[in-house]
Each structure stands twice: as C-alpha cells, then as structure tokens.
Coordinates of C-alpha atoms and ligand atoms in Angstrom, one line a residue:
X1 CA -21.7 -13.5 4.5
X2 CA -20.7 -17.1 3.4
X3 CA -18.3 -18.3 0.3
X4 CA -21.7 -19.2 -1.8
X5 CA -23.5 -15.7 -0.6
X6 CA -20.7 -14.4 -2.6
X7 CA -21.3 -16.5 -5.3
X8 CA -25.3 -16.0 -5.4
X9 CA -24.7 -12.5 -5.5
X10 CA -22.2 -12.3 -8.2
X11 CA -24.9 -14.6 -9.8
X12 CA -27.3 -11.8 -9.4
X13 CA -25.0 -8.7 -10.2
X14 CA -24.0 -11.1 -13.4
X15 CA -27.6 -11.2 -14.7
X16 CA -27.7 -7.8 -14.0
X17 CA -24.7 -7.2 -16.6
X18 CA -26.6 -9.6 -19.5
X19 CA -29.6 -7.0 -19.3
X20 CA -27.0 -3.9 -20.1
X21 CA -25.2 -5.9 -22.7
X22 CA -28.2 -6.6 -24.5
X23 CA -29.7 -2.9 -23.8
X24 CA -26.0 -1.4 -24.9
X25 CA -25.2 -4.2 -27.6
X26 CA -21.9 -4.1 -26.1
X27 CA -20.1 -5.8 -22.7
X28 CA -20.2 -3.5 -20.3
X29 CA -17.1 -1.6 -19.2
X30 CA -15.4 -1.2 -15.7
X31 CA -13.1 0.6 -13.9
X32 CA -11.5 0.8 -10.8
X33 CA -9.2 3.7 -9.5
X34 CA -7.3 3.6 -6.5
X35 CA -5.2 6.1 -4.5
X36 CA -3.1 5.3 -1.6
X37 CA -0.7 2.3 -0.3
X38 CA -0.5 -1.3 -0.9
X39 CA -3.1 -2.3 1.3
X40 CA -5.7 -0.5 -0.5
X41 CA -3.5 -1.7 -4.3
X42 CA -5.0 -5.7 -2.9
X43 CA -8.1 -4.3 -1.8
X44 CA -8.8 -3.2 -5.5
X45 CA -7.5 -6.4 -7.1
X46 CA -10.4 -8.0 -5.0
X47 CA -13.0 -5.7 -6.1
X48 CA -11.3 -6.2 -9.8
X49 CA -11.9 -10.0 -9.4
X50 CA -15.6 -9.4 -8.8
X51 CA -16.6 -6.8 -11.1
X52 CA -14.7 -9.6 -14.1
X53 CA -16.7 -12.4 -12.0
X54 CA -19.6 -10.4 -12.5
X55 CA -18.9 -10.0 -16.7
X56 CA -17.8 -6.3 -16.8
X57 CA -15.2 -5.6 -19.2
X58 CA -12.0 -4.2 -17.1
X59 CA -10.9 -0.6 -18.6
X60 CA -8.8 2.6 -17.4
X61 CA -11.0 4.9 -18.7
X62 CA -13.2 6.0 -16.0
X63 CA -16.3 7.0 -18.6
X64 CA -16.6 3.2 -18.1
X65 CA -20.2 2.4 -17.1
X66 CA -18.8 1.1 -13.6
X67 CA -16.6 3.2 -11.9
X68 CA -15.1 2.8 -8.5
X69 CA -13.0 5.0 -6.3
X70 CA -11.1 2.9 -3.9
X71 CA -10.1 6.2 -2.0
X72 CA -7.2 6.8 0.9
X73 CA -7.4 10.0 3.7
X74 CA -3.6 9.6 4.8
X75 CA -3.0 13.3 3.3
X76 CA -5.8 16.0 2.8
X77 CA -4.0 16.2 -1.2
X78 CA -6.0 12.5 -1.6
X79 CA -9.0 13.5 -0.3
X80 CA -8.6 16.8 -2.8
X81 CA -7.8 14.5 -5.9
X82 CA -10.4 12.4 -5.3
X83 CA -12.8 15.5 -5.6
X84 CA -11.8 16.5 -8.6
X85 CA -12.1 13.3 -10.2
X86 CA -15.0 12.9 -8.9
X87 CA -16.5 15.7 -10.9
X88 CA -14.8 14.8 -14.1
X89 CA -16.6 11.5 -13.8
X90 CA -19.7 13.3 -12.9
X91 CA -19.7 15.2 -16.6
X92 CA -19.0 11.7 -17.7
X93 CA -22.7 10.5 -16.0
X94 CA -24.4 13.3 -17.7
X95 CA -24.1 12.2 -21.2
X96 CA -24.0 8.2 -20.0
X97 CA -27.2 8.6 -17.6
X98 CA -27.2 4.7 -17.1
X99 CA -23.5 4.8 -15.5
X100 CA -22.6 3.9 -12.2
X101 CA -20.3 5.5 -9.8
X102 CA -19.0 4.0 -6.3
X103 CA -16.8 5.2 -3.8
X104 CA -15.0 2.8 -1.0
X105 CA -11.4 2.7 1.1
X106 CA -10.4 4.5 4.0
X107 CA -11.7 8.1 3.0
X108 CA -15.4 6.7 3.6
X109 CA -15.2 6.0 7.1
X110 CA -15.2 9.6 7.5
X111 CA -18.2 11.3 8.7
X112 CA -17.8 14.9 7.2
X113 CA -16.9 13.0 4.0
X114 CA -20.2 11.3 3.4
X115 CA -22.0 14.6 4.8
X116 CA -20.4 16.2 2.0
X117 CA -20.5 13.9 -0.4
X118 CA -24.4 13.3 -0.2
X119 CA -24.9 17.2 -0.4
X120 CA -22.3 18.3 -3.4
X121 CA -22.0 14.7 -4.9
X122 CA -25.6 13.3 -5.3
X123 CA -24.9 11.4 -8.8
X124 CA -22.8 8.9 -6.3
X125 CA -24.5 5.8 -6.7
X126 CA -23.0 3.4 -4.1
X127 CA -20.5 4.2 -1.1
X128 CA -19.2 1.8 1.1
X129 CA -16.5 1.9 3.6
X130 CA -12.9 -0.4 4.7
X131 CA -15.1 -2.9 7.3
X132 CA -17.2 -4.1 4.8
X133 CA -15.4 -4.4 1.3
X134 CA -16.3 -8.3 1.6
X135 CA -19.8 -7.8 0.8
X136 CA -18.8 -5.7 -2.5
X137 CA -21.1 -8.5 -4.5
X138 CA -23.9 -7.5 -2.5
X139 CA -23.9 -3.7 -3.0
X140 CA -23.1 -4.5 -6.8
X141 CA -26.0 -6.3 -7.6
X142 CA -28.1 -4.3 -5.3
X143 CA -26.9 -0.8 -7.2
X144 CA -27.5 -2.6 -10.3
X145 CA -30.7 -3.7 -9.7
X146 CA -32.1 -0.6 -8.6
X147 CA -32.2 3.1 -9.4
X148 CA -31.2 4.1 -5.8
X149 CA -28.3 5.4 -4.0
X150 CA -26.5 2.9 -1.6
X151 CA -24.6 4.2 1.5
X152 CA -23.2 1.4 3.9
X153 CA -20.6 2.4 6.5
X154 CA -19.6 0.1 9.5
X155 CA -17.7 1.9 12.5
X156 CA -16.0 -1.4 13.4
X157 CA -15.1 -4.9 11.5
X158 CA -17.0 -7.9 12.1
X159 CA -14.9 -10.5 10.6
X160 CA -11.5 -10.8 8.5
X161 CA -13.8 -12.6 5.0
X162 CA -11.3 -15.1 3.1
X163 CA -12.1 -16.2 -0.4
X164 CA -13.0 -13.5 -2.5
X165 CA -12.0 -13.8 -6.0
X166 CA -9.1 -11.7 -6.6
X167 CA -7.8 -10.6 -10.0
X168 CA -3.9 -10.1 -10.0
X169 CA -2.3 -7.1 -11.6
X170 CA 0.9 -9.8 -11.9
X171 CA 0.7 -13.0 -12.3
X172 CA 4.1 -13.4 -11.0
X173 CA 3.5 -11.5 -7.5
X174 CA 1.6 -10.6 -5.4
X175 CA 0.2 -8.3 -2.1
X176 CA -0.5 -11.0 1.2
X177 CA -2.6 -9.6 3.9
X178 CA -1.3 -10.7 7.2
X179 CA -3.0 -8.4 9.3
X180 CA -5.5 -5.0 9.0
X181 CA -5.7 -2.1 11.1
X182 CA -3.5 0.0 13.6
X183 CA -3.2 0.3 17.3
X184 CA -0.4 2.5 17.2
X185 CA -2.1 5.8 17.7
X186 CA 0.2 8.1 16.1
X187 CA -0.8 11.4 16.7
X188 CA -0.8 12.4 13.2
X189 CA -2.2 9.6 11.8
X190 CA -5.9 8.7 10.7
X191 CA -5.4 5.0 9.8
X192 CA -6.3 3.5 13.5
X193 CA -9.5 5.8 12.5
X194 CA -10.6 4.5 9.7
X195 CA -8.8 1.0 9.2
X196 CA -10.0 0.0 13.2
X197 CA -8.1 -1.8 15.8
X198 CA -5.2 -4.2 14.7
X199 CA -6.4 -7.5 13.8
X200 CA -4.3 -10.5 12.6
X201 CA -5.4 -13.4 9.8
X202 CA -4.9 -16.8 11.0
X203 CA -1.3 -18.5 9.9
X204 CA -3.2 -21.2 8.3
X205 CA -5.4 -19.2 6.7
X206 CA -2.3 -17.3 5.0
X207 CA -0.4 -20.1 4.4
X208 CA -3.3 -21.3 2.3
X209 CA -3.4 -18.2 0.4
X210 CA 0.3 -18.6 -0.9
X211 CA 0.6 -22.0 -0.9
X212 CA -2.5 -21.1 -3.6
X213 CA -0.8 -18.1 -4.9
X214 CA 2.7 -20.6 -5.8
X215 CA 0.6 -23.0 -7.7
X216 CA -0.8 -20.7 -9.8
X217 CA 2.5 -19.3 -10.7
X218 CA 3.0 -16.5 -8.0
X219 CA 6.9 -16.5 -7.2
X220 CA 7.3 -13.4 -5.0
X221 CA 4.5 -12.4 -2.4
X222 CA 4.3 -8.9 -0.1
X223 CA 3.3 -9.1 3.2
X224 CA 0.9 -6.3 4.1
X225 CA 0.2 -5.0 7.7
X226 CA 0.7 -1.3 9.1
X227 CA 2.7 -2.7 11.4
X228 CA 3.8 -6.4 10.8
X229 CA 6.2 -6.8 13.8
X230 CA 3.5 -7.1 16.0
X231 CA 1.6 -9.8 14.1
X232 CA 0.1 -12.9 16.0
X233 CA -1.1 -10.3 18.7
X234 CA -4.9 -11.8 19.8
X235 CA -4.5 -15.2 18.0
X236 CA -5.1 -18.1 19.9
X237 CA -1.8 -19.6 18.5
X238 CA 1.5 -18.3 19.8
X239 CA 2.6 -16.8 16.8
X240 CA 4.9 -13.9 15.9
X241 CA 5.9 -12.1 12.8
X242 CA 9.6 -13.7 12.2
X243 CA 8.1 -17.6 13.0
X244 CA 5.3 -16.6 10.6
X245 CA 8.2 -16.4 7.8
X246 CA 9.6 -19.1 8.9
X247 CA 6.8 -21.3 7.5
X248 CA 6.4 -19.1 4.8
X249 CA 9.9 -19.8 3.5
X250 CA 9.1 -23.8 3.6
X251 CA 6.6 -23.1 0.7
X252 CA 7.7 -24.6 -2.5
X253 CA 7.5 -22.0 -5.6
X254 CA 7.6 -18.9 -3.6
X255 CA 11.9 -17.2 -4.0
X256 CA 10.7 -14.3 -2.9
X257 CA 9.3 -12.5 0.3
X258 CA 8.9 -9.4 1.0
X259 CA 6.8 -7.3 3.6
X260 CA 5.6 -3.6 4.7
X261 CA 5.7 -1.6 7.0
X262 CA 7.9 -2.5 10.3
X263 CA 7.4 -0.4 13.2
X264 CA 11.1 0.6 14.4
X265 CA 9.6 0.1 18.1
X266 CA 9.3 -3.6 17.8
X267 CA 11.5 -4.6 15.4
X268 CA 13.3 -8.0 17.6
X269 CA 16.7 -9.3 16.7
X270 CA 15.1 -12.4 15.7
X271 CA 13.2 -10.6 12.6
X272 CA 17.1 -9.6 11.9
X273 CA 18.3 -12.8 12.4
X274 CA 15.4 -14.3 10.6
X275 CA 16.0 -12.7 7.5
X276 CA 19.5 -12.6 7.6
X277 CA 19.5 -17.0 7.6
X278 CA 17.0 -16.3 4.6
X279 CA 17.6 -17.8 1.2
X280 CA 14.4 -15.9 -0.1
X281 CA 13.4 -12.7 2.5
X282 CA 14.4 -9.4 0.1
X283 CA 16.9 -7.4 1.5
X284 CA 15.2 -4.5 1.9
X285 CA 13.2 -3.2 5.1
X286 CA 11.1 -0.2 5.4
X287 CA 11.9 1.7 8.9
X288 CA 9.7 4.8 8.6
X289 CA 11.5 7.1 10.8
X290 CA 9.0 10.1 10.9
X291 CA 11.3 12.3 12.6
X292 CA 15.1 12.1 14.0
X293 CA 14.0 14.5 16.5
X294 CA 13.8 13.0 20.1
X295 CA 10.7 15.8 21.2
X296 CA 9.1 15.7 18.0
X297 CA 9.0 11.8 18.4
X298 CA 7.7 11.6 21.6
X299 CA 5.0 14.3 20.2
X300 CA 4.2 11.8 17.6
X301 CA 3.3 9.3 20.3
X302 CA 6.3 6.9 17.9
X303 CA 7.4 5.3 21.1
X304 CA 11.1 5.3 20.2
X305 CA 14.2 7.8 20.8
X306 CA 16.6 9.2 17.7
X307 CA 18.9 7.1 20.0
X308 CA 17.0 4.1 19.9
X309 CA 16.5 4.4 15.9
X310 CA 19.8 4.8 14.7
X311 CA 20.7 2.0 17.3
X312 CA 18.5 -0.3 15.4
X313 CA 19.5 0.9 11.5
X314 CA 22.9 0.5 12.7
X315 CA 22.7 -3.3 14.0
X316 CA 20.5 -3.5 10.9
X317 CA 23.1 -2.7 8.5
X318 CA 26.1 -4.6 10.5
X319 CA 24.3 -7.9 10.6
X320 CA 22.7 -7.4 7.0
X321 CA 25.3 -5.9 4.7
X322 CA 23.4 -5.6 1.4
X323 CA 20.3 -4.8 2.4
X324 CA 18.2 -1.4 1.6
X325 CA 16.6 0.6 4.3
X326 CA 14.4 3.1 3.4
X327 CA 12.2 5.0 5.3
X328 CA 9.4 7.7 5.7
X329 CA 9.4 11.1 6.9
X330 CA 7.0 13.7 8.0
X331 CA 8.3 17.8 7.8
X332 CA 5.8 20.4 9.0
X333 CA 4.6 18.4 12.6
X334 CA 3.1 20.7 14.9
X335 CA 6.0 22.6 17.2
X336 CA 8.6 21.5 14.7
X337 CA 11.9 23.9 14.3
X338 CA 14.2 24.2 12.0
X339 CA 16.8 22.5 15.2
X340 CA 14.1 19.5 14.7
X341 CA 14.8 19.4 11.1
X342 CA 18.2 19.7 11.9
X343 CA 18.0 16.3 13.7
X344 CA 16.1 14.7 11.1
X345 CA 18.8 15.6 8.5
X346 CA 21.0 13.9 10.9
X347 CA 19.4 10.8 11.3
X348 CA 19.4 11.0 7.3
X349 CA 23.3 11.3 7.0
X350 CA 23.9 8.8 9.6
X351 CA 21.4 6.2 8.5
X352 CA 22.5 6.8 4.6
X353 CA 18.8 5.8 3.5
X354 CA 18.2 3.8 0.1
X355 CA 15.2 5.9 -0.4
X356 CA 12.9 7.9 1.6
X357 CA 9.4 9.1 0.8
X358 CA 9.0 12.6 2.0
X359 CA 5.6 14.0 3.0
X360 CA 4.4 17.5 4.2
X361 CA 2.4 16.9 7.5
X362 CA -0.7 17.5 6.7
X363 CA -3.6 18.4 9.8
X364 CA -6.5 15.4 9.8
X365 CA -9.2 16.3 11.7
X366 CA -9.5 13.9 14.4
X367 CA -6.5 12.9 15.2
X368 CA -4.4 14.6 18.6
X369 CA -1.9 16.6 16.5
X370 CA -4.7 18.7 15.2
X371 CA -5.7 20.1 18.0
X372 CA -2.1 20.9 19.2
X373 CA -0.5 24.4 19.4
X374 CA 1.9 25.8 17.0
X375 CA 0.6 24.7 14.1
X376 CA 3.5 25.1 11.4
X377 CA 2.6 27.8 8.8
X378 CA 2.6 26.6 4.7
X379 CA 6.3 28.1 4.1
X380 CA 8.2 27.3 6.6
X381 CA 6.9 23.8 6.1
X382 CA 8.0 23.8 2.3
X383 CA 11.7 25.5 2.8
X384 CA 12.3 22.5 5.3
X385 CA 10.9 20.1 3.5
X386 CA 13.1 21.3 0.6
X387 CA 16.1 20.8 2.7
X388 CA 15.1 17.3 3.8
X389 CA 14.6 16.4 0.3
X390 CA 17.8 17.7 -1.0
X391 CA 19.4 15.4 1.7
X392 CA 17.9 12.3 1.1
X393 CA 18.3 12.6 -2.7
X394 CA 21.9 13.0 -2.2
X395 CA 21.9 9.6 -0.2
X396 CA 19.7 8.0 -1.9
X397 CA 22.1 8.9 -4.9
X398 CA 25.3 7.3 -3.5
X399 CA 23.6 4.4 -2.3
X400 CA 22.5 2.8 -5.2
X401 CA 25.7 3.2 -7.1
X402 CA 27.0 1.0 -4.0
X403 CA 26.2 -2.1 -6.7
X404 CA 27.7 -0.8 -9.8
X405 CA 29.4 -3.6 -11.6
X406 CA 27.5 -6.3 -9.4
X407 CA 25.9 -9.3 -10.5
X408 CA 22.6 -9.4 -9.1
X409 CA 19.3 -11.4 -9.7
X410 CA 16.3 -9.6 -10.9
X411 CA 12.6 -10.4 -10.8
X412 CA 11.4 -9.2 -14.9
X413 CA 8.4 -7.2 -14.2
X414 CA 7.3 -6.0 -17.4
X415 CA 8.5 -4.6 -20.7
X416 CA 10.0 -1.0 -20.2
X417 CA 7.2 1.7 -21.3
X418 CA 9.4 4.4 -23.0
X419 CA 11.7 1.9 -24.8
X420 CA 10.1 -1.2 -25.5
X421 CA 13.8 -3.4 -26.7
X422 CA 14.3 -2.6 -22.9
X423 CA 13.2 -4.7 -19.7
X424 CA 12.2 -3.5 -15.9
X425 CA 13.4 -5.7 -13.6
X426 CA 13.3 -5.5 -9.7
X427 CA 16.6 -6.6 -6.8
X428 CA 16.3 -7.8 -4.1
X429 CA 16.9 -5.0 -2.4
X430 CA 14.0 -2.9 -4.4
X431 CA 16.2 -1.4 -7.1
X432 CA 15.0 -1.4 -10.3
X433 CA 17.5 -2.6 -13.5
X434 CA 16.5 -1.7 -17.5
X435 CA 18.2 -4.2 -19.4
X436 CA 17.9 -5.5 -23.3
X437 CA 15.6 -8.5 -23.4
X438 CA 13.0 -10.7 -24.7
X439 CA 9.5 -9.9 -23.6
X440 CA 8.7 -13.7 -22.5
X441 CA 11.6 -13.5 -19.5
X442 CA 8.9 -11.3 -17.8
X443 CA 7.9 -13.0 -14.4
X444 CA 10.9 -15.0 -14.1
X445 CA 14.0 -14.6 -12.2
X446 CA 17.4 -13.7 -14.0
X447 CA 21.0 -12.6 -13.2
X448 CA 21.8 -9.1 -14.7
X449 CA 24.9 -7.4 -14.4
X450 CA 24.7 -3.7 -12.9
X451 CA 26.4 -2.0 -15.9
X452 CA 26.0 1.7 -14.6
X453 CA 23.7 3.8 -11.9
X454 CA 21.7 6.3 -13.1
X455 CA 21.2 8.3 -10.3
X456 CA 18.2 6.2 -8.9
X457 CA 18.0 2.8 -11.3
X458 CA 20.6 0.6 -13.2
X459 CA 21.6 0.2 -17.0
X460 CA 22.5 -3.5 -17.1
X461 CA 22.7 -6.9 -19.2
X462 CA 21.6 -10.3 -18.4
X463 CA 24.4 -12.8 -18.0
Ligands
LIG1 N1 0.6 14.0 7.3 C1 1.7 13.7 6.6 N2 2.1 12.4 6.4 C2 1.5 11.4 7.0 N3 1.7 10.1 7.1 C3 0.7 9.5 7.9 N4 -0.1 10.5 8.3 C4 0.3 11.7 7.9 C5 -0.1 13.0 8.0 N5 -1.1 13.3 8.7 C6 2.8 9.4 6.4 C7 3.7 8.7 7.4 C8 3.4 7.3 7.1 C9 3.1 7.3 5.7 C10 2.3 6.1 5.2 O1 2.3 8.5 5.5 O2 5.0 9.0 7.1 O3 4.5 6.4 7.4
LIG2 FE1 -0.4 5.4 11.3 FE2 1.4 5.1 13.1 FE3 -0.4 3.1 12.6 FE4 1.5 3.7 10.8 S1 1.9 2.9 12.9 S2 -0.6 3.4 10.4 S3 1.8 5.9 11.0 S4 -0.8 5.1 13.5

C-alpha cells in the first residue's frame, strides 16, 4: 500500500465518520487501549494518528464508539486482561449497537486466539494482526462501511510501511523504530512467533524520522528493537547498532537518546565506548538477565554464561560510572531449583541492579519450554519469586540514593498527578525527580538538585 492509498482510505473512513456525526449529532468518539511494551506503546500512537486523521474524537473511555485493543501475549495474565475487558466493552455494544470494536498486536497472530475469539467474542468487529498494522486505514473504512466482521492475519511481513501519521503521546519525545521482530528463539518466548523474523529499517529511512521528529520539537527519542545490538543485520549497507548512534548524535535538536532492549550476548565494546564518548546517549542500559543460573541459561537457549554476564555488567559499570543497569528476570522456568534461584540472587547482589522487572514464567503454548519436563508448580514459583523480589528491591533501594545531594539535569515530563504544585521529571539515568515548578518548564530540560531519595524517586529543586 502506497503513501496516497493511505490517504484515499482515510479519505474514505473520514466520510464514513461525517455520516455518524450527523446520525449521532455529535463527533464521534475513539479509543485505543494498549497492553504490553514500548513497541506496541508506538504502534498505538500510529493507529491514534489515523483514527484523529480520520475525525474521531480521541477518549479513554472505552464506551467510545471506536474501540481498539492493541493486545500483547508475552504473559498468559495479558491475554486474561484482555478478556475481560473485552466483555465489559461488549455490555458497552449492547446498549451502543452502532459501536465498533477491534482487536490488533501480537496476541492476534495466535491461532487458538482468533478460534476463540470468533466462537465466545462474535460482537468483535475487526481483528487484525502485527504484519499488517500499515493498512489500519483500510480495515477502518472497510468496518465502517459495512456491517460485517473483518478478520485479516498475515503469517509473515511483507514490507517495513514508513509514513503513517503518528499522533504523539509527548510532544517532547518520542518511541523510534529501528528494527521489528526476534531471531533469538528463546525458549520461553513467543515474540519471534508472533512479531516474525528480525528485520532492520534503513538508516536513512530513520534518520529522516528524527531529523522530522527534532523539528517538530521532539528533544529525546527511544530506539525500539527486541534486540538492538544486532541491528544492520540483512541491510545492504554495513551498518551496526553503535555507528547507527553515531549519526544519530550529529542531529541538531535531539539531547537525548535512549534505546531498548540490548541482548547481553552481543553487546560489543564499541556500544560501551560509544556511549561512554556520548554527550547525549542516557546512561542507562537495559541487560535483561533472565536467569544468573548457568543451566537454566543454557535451557533458555540465552546464549551466554552467569560468567559471561557479570563479566559484561562489570566492564559496564567500570567504564560507565553513573550509568543505571536494570534488567529482567524470569522465576518459575521449567527445571528451576531453589540452587537456580540461589544463582539468580547472586547475580542480583553482585550486579547491584537500578531496577529489575520481575516476572513469573508463564507456559506459552508454542514455544520449546512448554513442552519441557518439570514444569514448576504455582507455589514454589511464588515463594521464589518472593525472594527475588525482596532482593532486588533492596538494591534497587540503595542505588538510587547513590545521587542524593547531586545536581542532575531532568527532562520535565508532565505535571505531578497527586500534587499538582509538583513536577515529574526524568535523569538520565531513568530516575524520576518531583520538584516544585511551573507547569510551562514541561518538555524542556533543567538542572534539579536531588534533595532526598525516597526509596525509588527523588524530592528535589530546580537550580
Ligand atoms: N514468561 C515470563 N516472562 C516472560 N518474558 C518473556 N517471555 C516470558 C514468559 N513466557 C519476559 C522476559 C522478557 C520480558 C519482556 O518479558 O523477561 O525480557
Ligand atoms: Fe523474546 Fe529472547 Fe527475542 Fe527477547 S531476545 S524477544 S526474550 S526471543
């Protein structure tokens, strides 16, 4: 589909939206939920910037008369949530009969998920899945056109689509695509299942984007991938992740870049290097560790050693004092003891995370691990988990009050919800800072003095 398909079919959907304005005597209302990372956090501003393209009125109340669930299957509790909401929007259809519901994102490219979905779910109007998000103005105008349920599910991409309007939750920052997919294969993992095989965008293509974004005001961008080390794979240009920076840094307007998620098994010296020369790279890298157990690791299919990972957050930390490492970690893998867990505390204490997200493993159907033996029952899973926890809050604790008393700049993200004389504002290193201040410093940069940690955030004042 072509730049001006896009536009004649936002054209369409658009005079599909003037007939339910004048049948409602009101602009139409949309809204779009999403679960799940960052990646799928973009995917929804672009789906955002089509239904506004196409005249809805953008809402959080999903008894809108457009609702879409941009839906994530990392975790069987996503698939569960999106369920229920489901059916609470469903009650909402009943007394709105001319309401429309769609469902996209990774959760989609499921098979047993649109099986059960067009069985239990019928009042679903429009489903679409992760290859084909591009051709959103297509299915929009189609489902408004006519009473009809649309189900459109690619097994593989065909192309990476640039140029759909996007509608940013900041105007200050903002989520880069640099690459989709996974060829990783961890055996736990159902992204290289339904995000397909790893592709990279064109330099050019993203340098555009942000050299776009800056002139429109954006002054800190993300860099989105699964695994952005291995960027510049398959392109015809010799290209790799820390040379792509590189140029990025040139561009005018853009202080701030950050990026997510860095596989620890290809993480070069020259990424370290790279950022550590940087005037604008954030100090902060995200090296999900999974497990500090060698066996478990290698049962994980991670490709790396507890060795070979503290090894690397060691060097990490020497050649990049101030920077944050967090990472994520997985209790409850198939085979795993308590001596696992044991390691994985260790890795914890030696490491001395930032911040770590902590998930229960959870069995998708699929992938290698589910079909392996010793499948780790419900309460063992929990009672480590709780130890895990316990141990990376502790760290997590003492690390941020490593910057108490520090002057640091802040990025102002917004006005503080629960106290309104207060502002939110974001370090380099990810930490966030409430400070007194005026509502118009948010989206620019400031120095704020770290007054005093509060276990995970700062009290502070601008200087
Ligand atoms: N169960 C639990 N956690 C998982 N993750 C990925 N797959 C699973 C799973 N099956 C976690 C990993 C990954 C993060 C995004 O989600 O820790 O880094
Ligand atoms: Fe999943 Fe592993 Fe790919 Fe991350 S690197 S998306 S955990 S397969």
């Amino acid at each position: 589909m072509t730049g001006s398909s896009t536009e004649k079919n936002i054209e369409r959907a658009r005079e599909q939206v003037r007939i339910l304005t004048d049948k409602l005597g009101r602009v139409p209302t949309a809204c779009v939920v999403t679960f799940g990372c960052q990646m799928n956090a973009r995917d929804s501003e672009k789906l955002t910037g089509i239904l506004i393209q196409a005249g809805f009125l953008l809402v959080e109340e999903e008894s809108a008369d457009f609702v879409i669930y941009n839906t994530c299957t990392v975790r069987d509790n996503a698939n569960q949530r999106v369920y229920g909401r489901l059916g609470v929007c469903g009650g909402f259809k009943k007394k709105n009969p001319h309401m429309k519901i769609a469902l996209c994102g990774c959760m989609m490219q499921e098979p047993s998920v649109i099986e059960k979905i067009k069985t239990s779910y019928r009042f679903v109007d429009l489903i679409f899945g992760t290859h084909n998000l591009y051709r959103f103005p297509e299915y929009l105008a189609d489902v408004l056109e006519q009473d009809r349920q649309i189900i459109d599910i690619w097994k593989e991409p065909d192309k990476i689509e640039e140029d759909l309007p996007v509608s940013r939750k900041y105007p200050f920052k903002s989520g880069v695509n640099i690459m989709f997919g996974c060829n990783n294969f961890c055996t736990y993992c159902i992204v290289p299942y339904v995000r397909g095989r790893e592709r990279s965008r064109e330099p050019k293509d993203i340098i555009r984007e942000i050299e776009n974004l800056a002139s429109q005001g954006v002054i800190e961008v993300m860099l989105l991938g699964q695994n952005v080390n291995s960027y510049g794979k398959g392109l015809e240009e010799d290209i790799s992740f820390p040379a792509l920076l590189r140029e990025i840094e040139k561009i005018g307007g853009i202080k701030r870049i950050r990026f997510m998620t860095s596989h620890p098994k290809d993480l070069s010296d020259e990424l370290i290097e790279t950022i550590r020369d940087s005037k604008k790279i954030c100090r902060h890298i995200h090296l999900p560790l999974q497990s500090g157990s060698s066996r478990i690791l290698k049962a994980m299919n991670r490709c790396y050693d507890k060795e070979k990972y503290l090894a690397l957050a060691a060097k990490i930390r020497a050649r990049i004092p101030d920077v944050s490492i967090t990472t994520d970690i997985i209790v409850g893998f198939p085979g795993e003891t308590p001596e696992d867990v044991d390691e994985t505390i260790d890795v914890i204490r030696m490491v001395e995370y930032d911040n770590a997200f902590t998930f229960i493993y959870s069995k998708r159907t699929g992938t290698p691990a589910a079909s392996m033996p010793d499948q780790v029952d419900d309460k063992q899973a929990h009672e480590q988990f709780d130890r895990v926890l316990a141990e990376v809050q502790k760290y997590a604790k003492k690390q941020s009050s490593r910057f108490e008393g520090r002057i640091m700049e802040a990025l102002v993200e917004e006005v503080n919800e629960n106290d309104p004389s207060l502002l939110t504002g974001r370090l380099s290193n990810n930490v966030i800072v409430h400070f007194p201040g005026d509502h118009s410093l948010v989206g620019s940069l400031i120095n704020v003095k770290l007054n005093e940690c509060r276990g995970f955030y700062y009290l502070g004042e601008q200087v």
